[in-house]
CSV table of C-alpha atoms and ligand atoms in Angstrom, one decimal:
chain,number,residue,atom,x,y,z
A,39,MET,CA,-4.3,-4.5,7.2
A,40,SER,CA,-1.5,-6.8,7.9
A,41,ILE,CA,1.4,-6.3,10.3
A,42,GLU,CA,3.7,-4.3,8.4
A,43,SER,CA,1.9,-2.1,6.7
A,44,TYR,CA,0.7,-1.2,10.2
A,45,LEU,CA,3.8,-0.5,11.3
A,46,ARG,CA,4.7,1.6,8.7
A,47,GLU,CA,1.9,4.2,9.1
A,48,ALA,CA,3.2,3.9,12.6
A,49,ALA,CA,6.5,4.9,11.8
A,50,ALA,CA,4.6,7.9,9.9
A,51,VAL,CA,2.7,9.4,13.4
A,52,ARG,CA,5.1,12.9,13.4
A,53,PRO,CA,5.6,15.5,16.7
A,54,SER,CA,4.4,18.7,16.0
A,55,GLU,CA,6.7,21.5,15.3
A,56,ARG,CA,5.7,22.4,19.7
A,57,GLN,CA,6.6,19.5,20.5
A,58,MET,CA,9.7,19.3,18.3
A,59,MET,CA,10.9,22.8,20.4
A,60,TRP,CA,10.7,20.7,24.3
A,61,TYR,CA,12.4,18.1,22.7
A,62,ASP,CA,15.2,20.1,22.2
A,63,THR,CA,15.2,21.7,25.0
A,64,GLU,CA,16.1,18.4,26.8
A,65,PHE,CA,16.8,20.1,30.6
A,66,TYR,CA,14.4,21.7,32.6
A,67,ALA,CA,14.3,23.2,36.2
A,68,PHE,CA,11.5,22.5,38.3
A,69,ILE,CA,10.9,24.7,40.4
A,70,HIS,CA,8.8,24.1,44.0
A,71,PHE,CA,8.4,27.3,46.2
A,72,GLY,CA,5.3,28.0,47.8
A,73,VAL,CA,3.1,27.7,51.9
A,74,ASN,CA,4.5,24.1,52.3
A,75,THR,CA,8.3,25.8,51.9
A,76,PHE,CA,7.6,27.8,55.4
A,77,THR,CA,4.8,24.3,57.0
A,78,ASP,CA,8.1,22.1,55.6
A,79,ARG,CA,5.3,20.0,54.1
A,80,GLU,CA,4.5,18.1,50.6
A,81,TRP,CA,0.8,18.7,50.9
A,82,GLY,CA,-0.2,22.5,52.6
A,83,LEU,CA,-3.7,21.4,53.6
A,84,GLY,CA,-5.6,25.0,51.9
A,85,ASP,CA,-6.0,26.7,55.5
A,86,GLU,CA,-2.9,27.9,55.9
A,87,ASP,CA,-2.0,31.7,56.6
A,88,PRO,CA,-0.8,33.9,53.9
A,89,ALA,CA,1.1,35.8,56.0
A,90,ILE,CA,3.6,32.8,56.8
A,91,PHE,CA,5.2,33.6,53.1
A,92,ASN,CA,7.6,36.1,53.6
A,93,PRO,CA,10.4,35.3,51.1
A,94,VAL,CA,12.9,38.1,52.2
A,95,ASP,CA,15.5,37.6,50.4
A,96,LEU,CA,14.1,35.7,46.9
A,97,ASP,CA,16.8,35.7,44.2
A,98,CYS,CA,14.8,34.3,41.1
A,99,ASP,CA,18.4,35.0,39.4
A,100,GLN,CA,20.5,32.9,42.0
A,101,TRP,CA,18.0,30.3,40.4
A,102,VAL,CA,18.6,31.1,37.1
A,103,GLU,CA,22.2,31.4,37.4
A,104,ALA,CA,22.0,28.3,39.0
A,105,VAL,CA,20.3,25.7,36.8
A,106,LYS,CA,22.0,27.0,34.1
A,107,ALA,CA,25.3,26.3,35.7
A,108,ALA,CA,23.5,22.7,34.8
A,109,GLY,CA,23.0,22.9,31.6
A,110,ALA,CA,19.1,23.4,32.2
A,111,LYS,CA,17.4,25.9,29.4
A,112,GLY,CA,14.1,26.2,30.6
A,113,LEU,CA,12.6,26.1,34.6
A,114,VAL,CA,8.8,25.3,35.2
A,115,ILE,CA,7.5,27.2,38.3
A,116,THR,CA,4.3,26.1,41.2
A,117,ALA,CA,2.7,29.6,40.7
A,118,LYS,CA,-0.5,27.1,42.5
A,119,HIS,CA,0.3,24.1,44.4
A,120,HIS,CA,-2.6,21.6,46.2
A,121,ASP,CA,-2.8,24.3,49.1
A,122,GLY,CA,-4.5,26.5,46.5
A,123,PHE,CA,-1.9,29.6,47.7
A,124,CYS,CA,-0.6,32.1,44.4
A,125,LEU,CA,2.7,32.7,44.0
A,126,TRP,CA,0.8,35.8,41.9
A,127,PRO,CA,-1.7,38.5,43.0
A,128,SER,CA,-4.2,36.8,41.4
A,129,LYS,CA,-8.3,39.1,40.8
A,130,TYR,CA,-9.8,35.7,41.7
A,131,THR,CA,-9.3,35.3,45.6
A,132,GLU,CA,-7.9,37.1,48.9
A,133,HIS,CA,-6.1,33.0,49.4
A,134,SER,CA,-2.7,34.3,46.8
A,135,VAL,CA,1.2,36.7,47.7
A,136,LYS,CA,-1.1,40.1,48.0
A,137,ASN,CA,-2.5,39.1,51.8
A,138,SER,CA,1.1,38.0,52.8
A,139,PRO,CA,4.2,40.8,54.5
A,140,TRP,CA,6.3,39.8,51.2
A,141,LYS,CA,7.1,43.4,49.7
A,142,ASN,CA,4.4,44.4,51.4
A,143,GLY,CA,1.4,42.3,49.7
A,144,ARG,CA,2.5,44.0,46.8
A,145,GLY,CA,5.7,41.4,45.6
A,146,ASP,CA,5.2,38.6,42.2
A,147,VAL,CA,6.8,35.9,42.8
A,148,VAL,CA,6.1,34.1,38.7
A,149,ARG,CA,6.7,37.7,37.6
A,150,GLU,CA,10.6,37.7,39.2
A,151,ALA,CA,10.6,33.9,38.1
A,152,ALA,CA,9.5,34.9,34.7
A,153,GLU,CA,12.3,38.0,34.2
A,154,ALA,CA,14.5,37.1,35.8
A,155,CYS,CA,14.1,34.0,33.3
A,156,ARG,CA,13.9,35.9,30.6
A,157,LYS,CA,17.2,38.1,31.6
A,158,GLY,CA,18.7,34.4,31.9
A,159,GLY,CA,17.9,33.5,28.1
A,160,ILE,CA,15.9,30.7,29.3
A,161,LYS,CA,12.9,29.5,28.8
A,162,PHE,CA,10.0,30.1,31.5
A,163,GLY,CA,6.7,27.9,32.3
A,164,PHE,CA,4.3,27.0,35.2
A,165,TYR,CA,2.6,24.4,36.9
A,166,LEU,CA,-0.9,25.4,37.6
A,167,SER,CA,-2.4,22.4,40.2
A,168,PRO,CA,-6.1,21.8,39.5
A,169,TRP,CA,-6.9,20.5,43.0
A,170,ASP,CA,-6.9,23.1,44.8
A,171,ARG,CA,-7.4,22.1,48.2
A,172,ASN,CA,-8.1,25.8,49.4
A,173,CYS,CA,-11.4,27.2,47.0
A,174,ALA,CA,-14.7,27.3,48.4
A,175,LEU,CA,-15.7,26.0,45.1
A,176,TYR,CA,-13.7,23.3,44.2
A,177,GLY,CA,-16.1,19.7,43.2
A,178,THR,CA,-18.7,22.6,41.0
A,179,ASP,CA,-18.9,23.5,38.2
A,180,GLU,CA,-18.0,27.3,38.7
A,181,TYR,CA,-14.5,25.8,40.6
A,182,ASN,CA,-13.1,25.1,36.3
A,183,ASP,CA,-14.7,28.8,35.3
A,184,TYR,CA,-12.5,30.0,38.2
A,185,TYR,CA,-9.2,27.4,37.1
A,186,LYS,CA,-9.9,29.1,33.7
A,187,ALA,CA,-9.6,32.0,34.7
A,188,GLN,CA,-6.3,31.8,36.9
A,189,LEU,CA,-5.0,30.1,33.9
A,190,THR,CA,-5.6,33.8,31.3
A,191,GLU,CA,-4.3,35.3,33.8
A,192,LEU,CA,-1.1,33.3,33.7
A,193,LEU,CA,-0.7,32.5,30.2
A,194,THR,CA,-0.9,36.1,29.3
A,195,GLU,CA,0.4,38.7,31.4
A,196,TYR,CA,4.2,37.3,31.9
A,197,GLY,CA,5.1,37.0,28.7
A,198,ASP,CA,5.9,33.6,25.4
A,199,VAL,CA,5.7,30.4,28.2
A,200,PHE,CA,7.6,26.6,27.1
A,201,MET,CA,5.1,25.1,28.8
A,202,VAL,CA,2.5,24.3,31.1
A,203,TRP,CA,2.5,21.9,34.0
A,204,PHE,CA,-1.0,20.1,34.1
A,205,ASP,CA,-0.9,18.1,37.3
A,206,GLY,CA,-3.3,15.2,37.4
A,207,ALA,CA,-3.6,15.2,41.2
A,208,CYS,CA,-7.5,15.0,42.0
A,209,GLY,CA,-8.3,14.7,45.6
A,210,GLU,CA,-10.9,16.4,47.7
A,211,GLY,CA,-11.8,20.2,48.6
A,212,PRO,CA,-12.5,22.5,51.2
A,213,ASN,CA,-16.1,20.5,51.5
A,214,GLY,CA,-14.7,16.9,50.4
A,215,LYS,CA,-16.0,17.0,46.8
A,216,LYS,CA,-13.6,15.9,43.8
A,217,GLN,CA,-13.0,18.1,41.2
A,218,VAL,CA,-14.2,16.1,37.2
A,219,TYR,CA,-11.3,18.5,35.9
A,220,ASP,CA,-12.6,20.2,32.1
A,221,PHE,CA,-8.8,19.9,30.9
A,222,LYS,CA,-9.9,19.9,27.1
A,223,GLY,CA,-11.1,23.3,28.2
A,224,TYR,CA,-7.9,24.5,29.5
A,225,ILE,CA,-6.0,23.4,26.5
A,226,ASP,CA,-8.5,24.6,24.8
A,227,LEU,CA,-6.6,28.0,26.9
A,228,VAL,CA,-2.9,27.4,26.4
A,229,ARG,CA,-3.5,26.6,23.0
A,230,LYS,CA,-5.7,29.9,22.0
A,231,TYR,CA,-2.8,32.3,24.1
A,232,GLN,CA,0.0,30.2,24.4
A,233,PRO,CA,0.0,28.3,20.4
A,234,ASN,CA,4.2,27.7,20.6
A,235,ALA,CA,3.7,25.9,24.8
A,236,VAL,CA,3.8,22.5,25.0
A,237,ILE,CA,1.8,21.0,27.9
A,238,PHE,CA,1.7,18.7,30.2
A,239,ASN,CA,-0.5,15.7,31.5
A,240,ASP,CA,-0.5,12.2,32.4
A,241,ALA,CA,-3.5,11.5,29.1
A,242,GLY,CA,-0.6,14.2,27.3
A,243,PRO,CA,-1.7,15.9,24.4
A,244,ASP,CA,2.2,17.1,24.5
A,245,VAL,CA,4.7,15.6,26.2
A,246,ARG,CA,3.1,13.3,29.3
A,247,TRP,CA,4.0,11.5,32.6
A,248,ILE,CA,7.2,8.7,32.5
A,249,GLY,CA,4.8,7.4,35.7
A,250,ASN,CA,7.3,6.9,38.5
A,251,GLU,CA,9.1,10.5,40.1
A,252,SER,CA,12.3,8.2,41.4
A,253,GLY,CA,14.3,9.1,37.7
A,254,THR,CA,13.7,6.4,35.7
A,255,ALA,CA,12.8,5.9,31.9
A,256,ARG,CA,12.1,2.8,30.1
A,257,PHE,CA,14.0,1.1,28.8
A,258,ALA,CA,12.5,1.8,25.8
A,259,GLU,CA,10.7,4.8,25.3
A,260,TRP,CA,8.4,5.0,22.9
A,261,ALA,CA,6.9,8.3,21.6
A,262,VAL,CA,4.7,6.8,20.1
A,263,THR,CA,1.4,5.5,21.9
A,264,PRO,CA,-2.7,4.0,21.9
A,265,CYS,CA,-4.4,7.2,22.2
A,266,GLU,CA,-5.9,5.3,23.8
A,267,LEU,CA,-3.6,6.0,27.0
A,268,THR,CA,-2.9,9.7,26.0
A,269,LYS,CA,-6.1,10.9,25.4
A,270,PHE,CA,-6.1,14.1,24.4
A,271,ALA,CA,-3.6,14.5,22.1
A,272,GLU,CA,-4.3,14.1,18.2
A,273,VAL,CA,-4.4,10.4,16.3
A,274,GLN,CA,-2.6,10.3,13.7
A,275,THR,CA,-4.0,7.0,12.3
A,276,GLY,CA,-6.4,4.5,12.4
A,277,PRO,CA,-7.0,0.9,15.3
A,278,GLY,CA,-4.2,-0.9,15.1
A,279,PRO,CA,-5.0,-4.6,12.5
A,280,LEU,CA,-4.8,-6.6,15.0
A,281,LYS,CA,-8.1,-4.7,17.9
A,282,GLY,CA,-8.2,-4.4,20.8
A,283,ASP,CA,-9.1,-2.3,23.3
A,284,LEU,CA,-6.5,-0.5,26.0
A,285,SER,CA,-7.7,1.7,28.2
A,286,HIS,CA,-6.3,0.3,30.6
A,287,MET,CA,-3.4,1.7,30.4
A,288,TYR,CA,-1.7,3.8,33.1
A,289,ASN,CA,2.0,5.6,32.2
A,290,THR,CA,3.3,3.6,34.8
A,291,LEU,CA,3.2,0.0,32.4
A,292,PRO,CA,6.9,-1.1,31.4
A,293,ASP,CA,5.6,-1.0,28.2
A,294,ILE,CA,3.6,2.4,26.4
A,295,GLY,CA,4.8,2.4,22.9
A,296,ALA,CA,5.6,-0.4,22.1
A,297,MET,CA,4.9,-3.4,19.1
A,298,SER,CA,3.3,-5.8,22.1
A,299,ASN,CA,1.1,-3.0,23.2
A,300,ILE,CA,0.2,-0.5,19.0
A,301,LEU,CA,-1.1,-3.3,17.5
A,302,TYR,CA,-4.4,-3.3,19.2
A,303,SER,CA,-4.5,0.1,20.3
A,304,LYS,CA,-7.8,2.2,19.0
A,305,GLY,CA,-5.2,4.5,17.3
A,306,LEU,CA,-2.3,6.6,17.5
A,307,CYS,CA,-0.2,9.8,18.8
A,308,PHE,CA,2.4,11.5,18.8
A,309,CYS,CA,3.6,11.9,22.0
A,310,GLY,CA,6.1,12.2,24.4
A,311,SER,CA,7.4,12.0,27.8
A,312,GLU,CA,9.2,13.8,30.3
A,313,VAL,CA,10.7,12.6,33.2
A,314,ASP,CA,10.3,14.2,37.0
A,315,MET,CA,12.7,14.3,40.3
A,316,SER,CA,13.5,16.0,42.6
A,317,ILE,CA,17.3,16.9,43.2
A,318,ARG,CA,16.6,16.2,47.2
A,319,PRO,CA,14.2,12.8,48.1
A,320,GLY,CA,11.3,16.6,48.3
A,321,TRP,CA,9.8,18.5,45.7
A,322,PHE,CA,9.6,21.7,48.3
A,323,TYR,CA,12.5,22.7,50.7
A,324,HIS,CA,13.0,20.6,54.6
A,325,SER,CA,16.6,21.3,55.6
A,326,VAL,CA,17.6,17.8,57.4
A,327,GLU,CA,17.4,17.1,53.5
A,328,GLU,CA,20.4,16.3,51.4
A,329,PRO,CA,20.3,17.3,47.0
A,330,HIS,CA,21.0,13.2,45.4
A,331,SER,CA,24.7,12.0,44.1
A,332,LEU,CA,26.8,13.2,41.1
A,333,GLU,CA,26.7,10.4,39.9
A,334,ARG,CA,22.4,9.7,41.0
A,335,LEU,CA,22.3,12.7,38.7
A,336,MET,CA,24.6,12.1,35.7
A,337,ARG,CA,22.5,8.6,35.5
A,338,THR,CA,19.0,10.4,35.6
A,339,TYR,CA,20.8,12.3,32.3
A,340,MET,CA,21.3,9.9,30.1
A,341,THR,CA,19.0,7.7,30.4
A,342,SER,CA,16.1,11.1,30.1
A,343,VAL,CA,18.1,13.1,28.0
A,344,GLY,CA,20.2,9.8,26.6
A,345,GLY,CA,16.4,8.1,25.7
A,346,ASN,CA,14.3,9.9,24.6
A,347,ALA,CA,12.6,11.4,27.2
A,348,CYS,CA,13.1,14.4,28.4
A,349,PHE,CA,15.0,15.7,31.3
A,350,HIS,CA,12.5,17.9,34.4
A,351,LEU,CA,15.0,18.4,37.5
A,352,ASN,CA,13.4,20.6,40.7
A,353,VAL,CA,15.9,22.3,42.6
A,354,PRO,CA,13.7,24.2,45.9
A,355,PRO,CA,14.6,26.9,46.8
A,356,MET,CA,14.4,27.8,50.8
A,357,PRO,CA,12.2,29.5,52.5
A,358,ASN,CA,14.0,32.4,52.5
A,359,GLY,CA,13.4,32.2,48.2
A,360,ARG,CA,17.6,31.2,47.8
A,361,LEU,CA,18.3,27.8,46.7
A,362,ASP,CA,20.4,26.0,48.9
A,363,GLU,CA,24.1,26.1,48.4
A,364,ARG,CA,25.0,22.8,48.5
A,365,ASP,CA,22.3,22.1,45.3
A,366,VAL,CA,23.4,25.3,43.3
A,367,VAL,CA,27.1,23.2,44.4
A,368,ARG,CA,25.7,20.1,43.1
A,369,LEU,CA,23.9,21.7,40.3
A,370,ARG,CA,27.1,23.5,39.2
A,371,GLU,CA,29.4,19.4,39.6
A,372,LEU,CA,26.4,18.7,37.1
A,373,GLY,CA,27.3,21.2,34.7
A,374,ASP,CA,30.9,20.3,34.8
A,375,ALA,CA,30.2,16.3,34.3
A,376,LEU,CA,27.8,17.0,31.5
A,377,LYS,CA,30.8,19.7,30.1
A,378,GLU,CA,32.8,16.7,30.5
A,379,ALA,CA,31.4,14.0,28.7
A,380,PHE,CA,30.3,16.3,25.2
A,381,GLY,CA,33.0,18.6,26.0
A,382,THR,CA,34.8,17.8,22.2
A,383,ASN,CA,32.8,15.8,19.2
A,384,LEU,CA,34.8,13.1,18.0
A,385,ALA,CA,33.3,12.8,14.8
A,386,ALA,CA,32.6,16.6,13.2
A,387,GLY,CA,33.8,16.6,10.1
A,388,ALA,CA,34.2,13.0,10.7
A,389,GLN,CA,32.5,11.0,7.0
A,390,THR,CA,29.6,8.9,7.2
A,391,VAL,CA,28.3,6.7,4.8
A,392,ARG,CA,25.2,5.2,4.7
A,393,HIS,CA,24.0,0.9,3.7
A,394,GLN,CA,20.1,1.1,2.6
A,395,GLU,CA,18.5,-1.1,0.3
A,396,GLU,CA,15.5,0.8,-0.9
A,397,GLY,CA,12.7,-1.3,1.5
A,398,CYS,CA,14.7,-2.7,3.6
A,399,THR,CA,14.4,-1.8,6.9
A,400,GLN,CA,17.7,-2.9,8.6
A,401,GLY,CA,20.3,-1.0,7.9
A,402,MET,CA,23.8,0.0,8.7
A,403,TYR,CA,26.8,3.3,9.1
A,404,GLU,CA,29.5,4.4,8.8
A,405,ILE,CA,31.8,6.4,10.5
A,406,SER,CA,35.1,7.2,9.2
A,407,LEU,CA,37.0,8.6,12.6
A,408,ASP,CA,40.3,10.7,12.4
A,409,GLY,CA,43.1,7.9,13.8
A,410,GLN,CA,42.4,5.9,16.1
A,411,LYS,CA,40.2,6.9,19.6
A,412,GLU,CA,39.2,6.6,23.0
A,413,ILE,CA,35.5,6.5,22.8
A,414,SER,CA,33.2,6.3,25.1
A,415,TYR,CA,29.9,7.9,23.9
A,416,VAL,CA,28.3,7.2,20.8
A,417,MET,CA,25.3,9.3,20.3
A,418,LEU,CA,22.7,7.9,18.3
A,419,LYS,CA,19.4,10.9,16.8
A,420,GLU,CA,16.5,9.9,14.2
A,421,ASN,CA,14.5,12.1,11.5
A,422,ILE,CA,12.2,12.3,13.6
A,423,ARG,CA,10.5,16.2,12.4
A,424,GLU,CA,10.4,14.7,10.0
A,425,LYS,CA,10.1,10.6,9.2
A,426,GLY,CA,9.4,9.7,13.3
A,427,GLN,CA,10.6,7.4,15.8
A,428,ARG,CA,11.1,3.9,13.9
A,429,VAL,CA,13.8,2.2,14.7
A,430,GLU,CA,13.9,-1.1,17.0
A,431,SER,CA,17.0,-2.3,17.6
A,432,PHE,CA,20.3,-0.9,16.5
A,433,VAL,CA,24.0,-2.5,18.0
A,434,ILE,CA,27.2,-0.4,17.8
A,435,GLN,CA,30.2,-1.9,16.6
A,436,ALA,CA,33.8,-0.5,16.7
A,437,GLN,CA,36.6,-1.6,14.4
A,438,ASP,CA,40.3,-3.1,16.6
A,439,GLU,CA,43.3,-2.3,15.7
A,440,TYR,CA,43.7,-5.7,13.5
A,441,GLY,CA,40.5,-5.3,11.8
A,442,ARG,CA,37.3,-7.0,13.3
A,443,TRP,CA,34.1,-6.0,14.0
A,444,VAL,CA,33.9,-5.8,17.9
A,445,GLN,CA,30.2,-5.1,18.9
A,446,ILE,CA,30.3,-2.1,21.9
A,447,TYR,CA,26.4,-0.9,21.9
A,448,ALA,CA,22.7,-3.0,21.8
A,449,GLY,CA,20.4,-0.8,22.4
A,450,THR,CA,16.4,-1.0,21.9
A,451,VAL,CA,14.9,3.4,20.6
A,452,ILE,CA,16.6,5.7,19.2
A,453,GLY,CA,14.3,8.5,19.0
A,454,HIS,CA,14.6,12.3,20.1
A,455,LYS,CA,18.9,10.5,21.2
A,456,ARG,CA,20.2,7.7,22.1
A,457,ILE,CA,23.0,8.2,24.4
A,458,CYS,CA,25.2,5.4,24.3
A,459,LYS,CA,27.8,4.8,27.2
A,460,VAL,CA,30.8,2.5,25.2
A,461,ASN,CA,34.4,1.9,26.5
A,462,ALA,CA,36.8,1.4,23.0
A,463,LYS,CA,39.2,2.4,21.4
A,464,THR,CA,39.0,3.5,17.1
A,465,GLY,CA,38.9,4.6,14.8
A,466,THR,CA,35.4,2.9,12.5
A,467,LEU,CA,32.3,2.3,14.2
A,468,ARG,CA,29.1,1.3,12.7
A,469,ILE,CA,25.8,1.1,13.4
A,470,LEU,CA,23.6,-1.6,12.6
A,471,ILE,CA,20.0,-1.3,12.6
A,472,THR,CA,18.5,-4.6,13.2
A,473,ALA,CA,14.8,-3.8,13.0
A,474,ALA,CA,12.9,-0.9,12.2
A,475,ARG,CA,9.1,0.0,11.2
A,476,ALA,CA,10.6,1.5,8.6
A,477,GLU,CA,13.2,2.7,6.8
A,478,ALA,CA,15.5,4.5,9.9
A,479,GLU,CA,16.9,7.8,8.7
A,480,LEU,CA,19.4,8.9,11.6
A,481,LEU,CA,21.3,12.6,11.9
A,482,PRO,CA,24.8,13.1,12.0
A,483,ILE,CA,25.9,11.3,14.3
A,484,GLU,CA,27.9,12.3,17.1
A,485,VAL,CA,31.2,10.4,19.2
A,486,TYR,CA,33.0,11.3,22.9
B,766,LIG,C1,3.0,15.3,42.3
B,766,LIG,C2,2.1,16.9,43.2
B,766,LIG,O1,0.9,15.9,43.9
B,766,LIG,C3,3.4,16.3,43.6
B,766,LIG,O2,3.8,17.3,44.7
B,766,LIG,C4,4.4,17.7,43.2
B,766,LIG,O3,3.9,18.2,42.4
B,766,LIG,C5,4.8,16.3,41.6
B,766,LIG,C6,5.4,16.7,40.7
B,766,LIG,O4,3.7,16.4,40.9
B,766,LIG,O5,1.2,15.1,41.3
């Protein structure tokens, strides 16, 4: 097969409906809460006494209101972290809230969080660590049954779930053994009980890790990925024309879906990436830590949501069960800054003309604004739902007051959303698709 025809196949790789729902969620919160909150650790040892867990002022409504103020549209809670302590009263272990003094052992943090999300109108999801440093079965086949039993409780007793987050971390359990995780079996359970939920895992199927925890997205983030990396995702093409093997691939590589990789792959999948980071240095609450600056959070939003990924921002509750006021303020500032940046779409109702010759992968869009405007952002989106991700590179030009076309931005991929920071005064803009895997189709262009 020629390289050109393989690129056309790559261009036809498309997201599932659940992946589209996830992409459109764009920005959601992570909540790391558990025994580590009370021991001031990042990774618990598994031998913590459930009696230390006592969030006397637990207020999940406060969490929801705070993350909504930032613009987040969902929340994912650590139902169980590596220490094995369960925030819900699982039938399968004593290592849970049922043996804590909180609400006399009758509390259920997962339920309170799920209900607060429903009440606040945002989506609910959970993280369930496969690595368990408490469970005596860890390291044996029976552990996979134990894990699946817990997963089933969470999938069936807490209403709609939009995301299940499978941490790939695999350390030693209490008996010194490591576990071979039955991810295939875990995925089947999620599909059975929550068919609309996306599954996060290093290897897919639906969402993959961006490869760092500092909020840095790739220069060119492709959702079309080699199946050697996203091995749980559906393979949508045959092998690439250059016949290679990319089984060495991992999420931390600088390029995943670039042409230099996909031509050698054994097949291609659709699997977008998530940028996960914490508002503070740690995932769990430590009183000495401060939230990151507004600038850093804004930059991460722009490069994740605006870089063909989603943004998963962790905010850790304090031992009393509430979010620290410092974080609440920062979240509100972020929401205000986003509202200010994207308040009025100057291209709403504008006339857009598309120039595209049949069979030609380059093309152009010309947008006439309602008079001369000072512009700061151009927001581009490909019609990935119907056409797949296609654009390799583009430039934006603005017409100046003398009628000259001036280049104001040059970019790589677009995909679900590309937010382009620009600085121009203009009445007419051109988006030139300079290279694409097949004819690209943009959704209505937004200008701010
Ligand atoms: C990692 C874990 O080891 C961290 O504690 C945290 O939960 C992060 C989101 O994922 O693999």
